[in-house]
Short mmCIF file of C-alpha atoms and ligand atoms in Angstrom, two decimals:
data_model
loop_
_atom_site.label_atom_id
_atom_site.label_comp_id
_atom_site.label_asym_id
_atom_site.label_seq_id
_atom_site.Cartn_x
_atom_site.Cartn_y
_atom_site.Cartn_z
CA MET A 1 101.82 98.42 81.59
CA GLU A 2 100.07 100.56 79.01
CA THR A 3 99.66 104.29 79.46
CA ILE A 4 95.96 105.13 79.26
CA LEU A 5 96.41 108.88 79.11
CA SER A 6 99.41 111.15 78.85
CA ILE A 7 99.06 114.87 79.42
CA ASN A 8 101.86 117.02 78.07
CA GLY A 9 102.27 120.65 79.06
CA ILE A 10 98.60 121.65 79.12
CA SER A 11 97.86 125.33 79.79
CA LYS A 12 94.46 126.99 79.80
CA SER A 13 93.34 130.49 80.72
CA TYR A 14 89.95 132.11 81.10
CA GLY A 15 90.78 135.72 80.33
CA PRO A 16 93.24 136.79 83.02
CA ILE A 17 92.75 133.60 85.09
CA GLN A 18 95.30 130.91 84.40
CA ALA A 19 93.38 127.77 85.29
CA LEU A 20 96.13 125.32 84.20
CA LYS A 21 99.82 126.05 83.91
CA ASN A 22 101.91 123.65 81.89
CA VAL A 23 100.50 120.50 83.49
CA SER A 24 102.02 117.12 82.55
CA PHE A 25 101.53 113.64 83.97
CA SER A 26 100.44 110.23 82.81
CA VAL A 27 97.82 107.73 83.90
CA PRO A 28 98.78 104.04 83.87
CA GLU A 29 96.31 101.35 82.88
CA GLY A 30 94.28 99.79 85.66
CA CYS A 31 94.71 102.52 88.26
CA VAL A 32 92.32 104.76 90.12
CA PHE A 33 93.85 108.14 89.44
CA GLY A 34 92.87 111.02 91.73
CA ILE A 35 93.23 114.64 90.68
CA LEU A 36 93.40 116.32 94.05
CA GLY A 37 93.26 120.01 94.82
CA PRO A 38 91.25 122.66 96.64
CA ASN A 39 88.37 124.51 94.97
CA GLY A 40 89.50 126.48 91.96
CA SER A 41 92.74 124.56 91.48
CA GLY A 42 91.84 123.57 87.90
CA LYS A 43 90.52 120.02 88.29
CA THR A 44 87.32 120.50 86.31
CA THR A 45 89.16 122.43 83.63
CA LEU A 46 91.61 119.57 83.27
CA LEU A 47 88.85 116.97 83.00
CA GLY A 48 87.01 119.14 80.47
CA THR A 49 90.16 119.40 78.40
CA ILE A 50 90.95 115.68 78.29
CA LEU A 51 87.31 114.98 77.37
CA ASN A 52 87.53 117.44 74.48
CA VAL A 53 84.84 119.71 75.93
CA LEU A 54 87.34 122.53 76.45
CA LYS A 55 90.22 123.49 74.24
CA ALA A 56 93.65 123.97 75.82
CA ASP A 57 95.68 127.07 74.90
CA ALA A 58 98.85 125.01 74.79
CA GLY A 59 100.01 121.43 75.25
CA SER A 60 98.51 118.15 74.17
CA TYR A 61 97.11 114.90 75.51
CA GLN A 62 97.01 111.38 74.17
CA TRP A 63 94.53 108.66 75.00
CA PHE A 64 95.55 105.00 74.58
CA GLU A 65 99.00 105.83 73.28
CA GLY A 66 97.90 107.98 70.39
CA MET A 67 94.42 106.80 69.43
CA GLN A 68 92.46 109.45 67.51
CA HIS A 69 90.45 111.56 69.96
CA ASP A 70 87.03 110.80 68.51
CA VAL A 71 87.74 107.05 68.44
CA ALA A 72 89.17 107.15 71.96
CA ARG A 73 86.07 108.95 73.23
CA ARG A 74 84.02 105.80 72.55
CA HIS A 75 86.05 103.95 75.16
CA ILE A 76 85.61 106.62 77.83
CA GLY A 77 82.60 106.98 80.10
CA SER A 78 82.32 110.29 81.88
CA LEU A 79 80.39 112.01 84.61
CA LEU A 80 81.24 115.69 84.85
CA GLU A 81 77.98 116.93 86.26
CA THR A 82 74.70 115.17 87.04
CA PRO A 83 73.17 114.31 83.66
CA ASN A 84 69.78 115.74 82.82
CA PHE A 85 67.63 112.77 83.61
CA TYR A 86 63.89 113.20 83.18
CA HIS A 87 62.18 113.20 86.55
CA TYR A 88 58.98 111.56 85.39
CA MET A 89 60.71 108.74 83.52
CA SER A 90 62.03 105.42 84.77
CA ALA A 91 65.70 104.49 85.05
CA MET A 92 65.31 102.23 82.01
CA ASP A 93 63.81 105.00 79.86
CA ASN A 94 66.38 107.53 81.03
CA LEU A 95 69.20 105.14 80.14
CA GLU A 96 67.60 104.52 76.75
CA ILE A 97 67.66 108.26 76.03
CA ASN A 98 71.23 108.45 77.27
CA ALA A 99 72.24 105.56 75.01
CA SER A 100 70.63 107.31 72.03
CA ILE A 101 72.56 110.51 72.72
CA LYS A 102 75.82 108.60 73.05
CA GLN A 103 74.97 106.20 70.27
CA ARG A 104 76.11 103.27 72.34
CA GLY A 105 74.86 100.86 74.97
CA HIS A 106 71.23 100.33 73.88
CA ASP A 107 71.45 96.64 74.78
CA ASP A 108 73.54 97.30 77.86
CA LYS A 109 70.93 98.86 80.16
CA LEU A 110 70.18 95.85 82.36
CA ARG A 111 73.87 95.09 82.81
CA VAL A 112 74.65 98.60 84.02
CA LEU A 113 71.60 98.74 86.28
CA GLU A 114 72.80 95.57 87.91
CA LYS A 115 76.31 97.00 88.33
CA VAL A 116 74.99 100.07 90.11
CA ASP A 117 72.53 98.05 92.14
CA LEU A 118 69.36 99.57 90.71
CA LEU A 119 67.94 96.57 88.89
CA GLN A 120 65.06 96.22 91.33
CA ARG A 121 64.15 99.88 90.86
CA LYS A 122 64.59 99.94 87.10
CA ASP A 123 60.96 100.89 86.46
CA SER A 124 60.65 103.49 89.22
CA LYS A 125 60.48 107.12 88.22
CA PHE A 126 63.72 109.05 88.62
CA GLN A 127 62.01 111.53 90.96
CA THR A 128 61.43 108.76 93.51
CA TYR A 129 65.15 108.03 93.80
CA SER A 130 67.33 109.11 96.73
CA LEU A 131 70.30 111.32 95.96
CA GLY A 132 72.63 108.33 96.21
CA MET A 133 70.48 106.36 93.74
CA LYS A 134 70.49 109.30 91.33
CA GLN A 135 74.25 109.40 91.45
CA ARG A 136 74.42 105.62 90.94
CA LEU A 137 72.19 105.94 87.88
CA ALA A 138 74.53 108.64 86.57
CA ILE A 139 77.43 106.23 86.99
CA GLY A 140 75.32 103.59 85.26
CA ALA A 141 74.84 105.94 82.31
CA ALA A 142 78.60 106.47 82.14
CA LEU A 143 79.03 102.68 82.03
CA LEU A 144 76.83 102.20 78.95
CA GLY A 145 78.75 100.55 76.13
CA GLN A 146 81.46 99.10 78.39
CA PRO A 147 84.07 101.88 78.46
CA LYS A 148 87.68 101.08 79.37
CA VAL A 149 88.03 104.32 81.28
CA LEU A 150 85.71 106.31 83.52
CA VAL A 151 86.22 110.01 84.24
CA PHE A 152 84.40 111.42 87.27
CA ASP A 153 84.31 114.94 88.70
CA GLU A 154 83.81 114.89 92.47
CA PRO A 155 81.68 111.73 92.37
CA THR A 156 80.65 111.85 96.03
CA ASN A 157 79.81 115.56 96.24
CA GLY A 158 76.62 116.32 98.11
CA LEU A 159 75.96 112.76 99.27
CA ASP A 160 75.40 111.63 102.85
CA PRO A 161 77.96 109.33 104.49
CA ALA A 162 76.15 106.15 103.43
CA GLY A 163 75.87 107.41 99.85
CA ILE A 164 79.55 108.35 99.85
CA ALA A 165 80.53 104.88 101.07
CA GLU A 166 78.41 103.25 98.34
CA ILE A 167 79.96 105.28 95.55
CA ARG A 168 83.50 104.66 96.82
CA GLU A 169 82.81 100.94 97.01
CA MET A 170 81.43 101.04 93.49
CA ILE A 171 84.54 102.77 92.19
CA ARG A 172 86.74 100.11 93.79
CA MET A 173 84.59 97.33 92.31
CA LEU A 174 84.63 98.81 88.79
CA ASN A 175 88.38 99.20 89.02
CA LYS A 176 88.76 95.57 90.12
CA GLU A 177 86.90 94.61 86.97
CA GLY A 178 89.62 96.27 84.96
CA ILE A 179 88.27 99.79 84.34
CA THR A 180 90.77 102.60 84.74
CA ILE A 181 89.25 105.45 86.72
CA ILE A 182 90.21 109.11 86.70
CA MET A 183 88.48 111.22 89.32
CA ALA A 184 88.74 114.76 90.62
CA SER A 185 88.38 115.32 94.33
CA HIS A 186 89.10 118.04 96.86
CA LEU A 187 89.14 115.47 99.67
CA LEU A 188 92.51 114.13 100.70
CA ASP A 189 90.80 111.43 102.69
CA GLU A 190 88.84 110.25 99.64
CA VAL A 191 91.93 110.07 97.45
CA GLU A 192 93.80 108.18 100.14
CA LYS A 193 90.97 105.67 100.52
CA VAL A 194 90.06 105.11 96.88
CA CYS A 195 92.94 106.05 94.61
CA THR A 196 96.13 104.23 93.69
CA HIS A 197 97.68 107.28 91.98
CA VAL A 198 97.34 111.01 92.47
CA ALA A 199 98.21 114.35 90.91
CA ILE A 200 98.01 117.36 93.22
CA LEU A 201 96.99 120.69 91.70
CA LYS A 202 97.22 124.11 93.29
CA LYS A 203 96.02 127.19 91.41
CA GLY A 204 96.69 125.50 88.10
CA ASP A 205 100.14 124.21 88.98
CA LEU A 206 100.90 120.53 89.25
CA LEU A 207 102.68 120.10 92.58
CA LEU A 208 103.28 116.35 92.61
CA SER A 209 102.11 113.21 90.87
CA GLY A 210 102.65 109.48 91.20
CA PRO A 211 101.55 106.46 93.24
CA VAL A 212 99.57 107.47 96.34
CA GLU A 213 101.91 105.69 98.72
CA GLU A 214 104.83 107.71 97.37
CA VAL A 215 103.19 111.10 96.98
CA LEU A 216 101.04 111.06 100.09
CA GLN A 217 103.54 109.62 102.48
CA SER A 218 103.27 111.13 105.93
CA GLU A 219 106.59 112.27 107.27
CA ASP A 220 107.77 112.23 110.83
CA GLN A 221 110.10 114.89 112.03
CA VAL A 222 112.48 114.64 114.94
CA GLU A 223 113.62 117.67 116.94
CA VAL A 224 117.06 117.59 118.56
CA LYS A 225 119.23 120.01 120.51
CA ALA A 226 122.72 119.87 121.99
CA ALA A 227 125.17 122.38 123.45
CA ASP A 228 127.10 122.60 120.17
CA MET A 229 124.44 122.92 117.46
CA PRO A 230 126.77 123.17 114.43
CA ALA A 231 128.62 120.02 115.55
CA LEU A 232 125.28 118.25 116.05
CA GLN A 233 124.09 119.18 112.58
CA ASN A 234 127.37 118.09 111.09
CA VAL A 235 127.17 114.68 112.74
CA LEU A 236 123.53 114.10 111.83
CA ASN A 237 124.02 115.21 108.24
CA ASN A 238 126.11 112.07 107.90
CA MET A 239 123.82 109.65 109.72
CA PRO A 240 122.32 106.96 107.45
CA GLY A 241 118.51 107.22 107.40
CA ILE A 242 118.41 110.98 107.86
CA ILE A 243 117.11 112.60 104.70
CA LYS A 244 117.45 116.24 105.65
CA THR A 245 118.43 118.43 108.58
CA ASN A 246 117.14 121.95 109.06
CA LEU A 247 118.17 124.37 111.80
CA VAL A 248 115.21 126.52 112.86
CA ASN A 249 115.24 128.77 115.96
CA ASN A 250 118.12 126.86 117.48
CA VAL A 251 116.30 123.51 117.12
CA LEU A 252 117.56 120.98 114.59
CA LEU A 253 114.67 119.39 112.65
CA LEU A 254 115.38 115.98 111.11
CA SER A 255 113.43 114.35 108.30
CA CYS A 256 114.05 110.64 108.69
CA ASN A 257 113.35 107.33 107.03
CA GLU A 258 110.48 105.46 108.65
CA THR A 259 112.83 102.83 110.00
CA LEU A 260 114.84 105.25 112.12
CA THR A 261 113.88 105.54 115.80
CA THR A 262 114.65 108.27 118.31
CA GLN A 263 116.73 105.68 120.16
CA ASN A 264 118.89 105.15 117.03
CA ILE A 265 119.49 108.89 116.86
CA ASN A 266 120.33 109.14 120.53
CA GLU A 267 122.79 106.23 120.32
CA TYR A 268 124.41 107.57 117.15
CA CYS A 269 124.99 111.00 118.69
CA ALA A 270 126.35 109.48 121.92
CA ALA A 271 128.75 107.32 119.92
CA LYS A 272 129.98 110.50 118.21
CA GLY A 273 130.50 112.18 121.59
CA ILE A 274 127.44 114.42 121.51
CA ILE A 275 125.00 114.51 124.42
CA LEU A 276 121.48 115.50 123.39
CA SER A 277 119.66 118.00 125.58
CA HIS A 278 116.39 117.60 123.67
CA LEU A 279 114.95 114.77 121.56
CA LEU A 280 111.33 114.78 120.40
CA LEU A 281 109.39 112.86 117.74
CA ARG A 282 106.88 115.10 115.98
CA LYS A 283 104.31 113.16 113.99
CA LYS A 284 103.26 114.99 110.88
CA SER A 285 99.88 113.99 109.57
CA LEU A 286 98.97 113.75 105.91
CA GLU A 287 96.47 116.49 106.52
CA THR A 288 99.27 118.80 107.64
CA LYS A 289 101.37 117.88 104.64
CA PHE A 290 98.48 118.50 102.26
CA MET A 291 97.70 121.85 103.90
CA GLU A 292 101.33 122.86 103.64
CA LEU A 293 101.43 121.86 99.99
CA THR A 294 98.27 123.61 98.98
CA ASN A 295 98.39 126.74 101.20
CA ASN A 296 101.84 128.04 100.46
P1 LIG B 1 85.96 123.39 91.86
O1 LIG B 1 86.16 122.14 92.62
O2 LIG B 1 85.57 124.56 92.68
O3 LIG B 1 85.11 123.23 90.62
P2 LIG B 1 88.33 123.12 90.25
O4 LIG B 1 89.57 122.67 90.91
O5 LIG B 1 87.55 122.14 89.48
O6 LIG B 1 87.42 123.82 91.32
P3 LIG B 1 88.14 124.82 87.96
O7 LIG B 1 86.65 124.78 88.01
O8 LIG B 1 88.83 124.12 86.88
O9 LIG B 1 88.75 124.34 89.33
O10 LIG B 1 88.57 126.35 87.95
C1 LIG B 1 89.91 126.79 87.88
C2 LIG B 1 89.92 128.32 87.82
O11 LIG B 1 89.35 128.75 86.60
C3 LIG B 1 89.12 128.98 88.91
O12 LIG B 1 89.78 130.16 89.29
C4 LIG B 1 87.80 129.29 88.25
O13 LIG B 1 87.18 130.41 88.84
C5 LIG B 1 88.23 129.59 86.83
N1 LIG B 1 87.18 129.24 85.85
C6 LIG B 1 86.66 128.01 85.61
N2 LIG B 1 85.76 128.04 84.61
C7 LIG B 1 85.69 129.34 84.18
C8 LIG B 1 84.95 130.02 83.17
N3 LIG B 1 84.10 129.39 82.37
N4 LIG B 1 85.16 131.36 83.04
C9 LIG B 1 86.03 132.01 83.83
N5 LIG B 1 86.77 131.43 84.80
C10 LIG B 1 86.60 130.11 84.99
#
């Protein structure tokens, strides 16, 4: 699989504020890549940098395995903020202006309007559009000229639930057609639903990156107690399927493989001559994990 984008040690400060600190990760072809982090974590700065709108203080990035930046830019459609569409003009005329600015996609307007489901409203004035339709037109503008990659900053921000669902569905559809998508989001739920890969940022630091199912795996924890806590920990440290044991306030916390059940643990301890006085499965939600990651 080709690497669409590789980011190598990017740092960027605004005066005393370090918005990005030595961030590196890569985006494989064909994925929906989420850049996830709370407000102010550096997502927009990162997107601005890879789109050559902002200049990094250090580090580098490569599109399409080393293509020249200005050539690469022709294959990238982006939506960083709502474009300045003219309120009194139709979707067709607004796209025409957009195509002129970008110098691509003049003969592509009907195709993109169809993609974003606005063909029937192509001649309506922009000011008559709902917020969701305006956002769809903005995506349509990003699609002019058939880019290989789309870069979106918080594409569902400000929309109602129906509008959010439409945009998410559209992102999935565009990705199915082969477009790689890179999107910033502060919503864990959105990244989980839409993205195949994720990079988590916190105050400019990259915490984790990789396939969603690996990075955003919820973990269960099991609590156990016995009369002889050191012996219990010793035994469980050697039990297959237990990843980590941690003694906190005289309770032993176990991080386990998904396949391990509380019954397995009970049986294992009994076989080793230890009688448990406490055994509890504590489900840890993704939300909890994300909160822990991003709030210290
Ligand atoms: P949000 O979702 O709120 O836009 P973000 O994750 O996209 O957040 P950035 O907008 O990249 O984060 O901001 C990262 C940090 O850099 C923040 O502390 C922000 O206040 C600061 N920052 C961003 N742009 C500027 C600027 N032009 N001048 C000064 N500080 C800035």
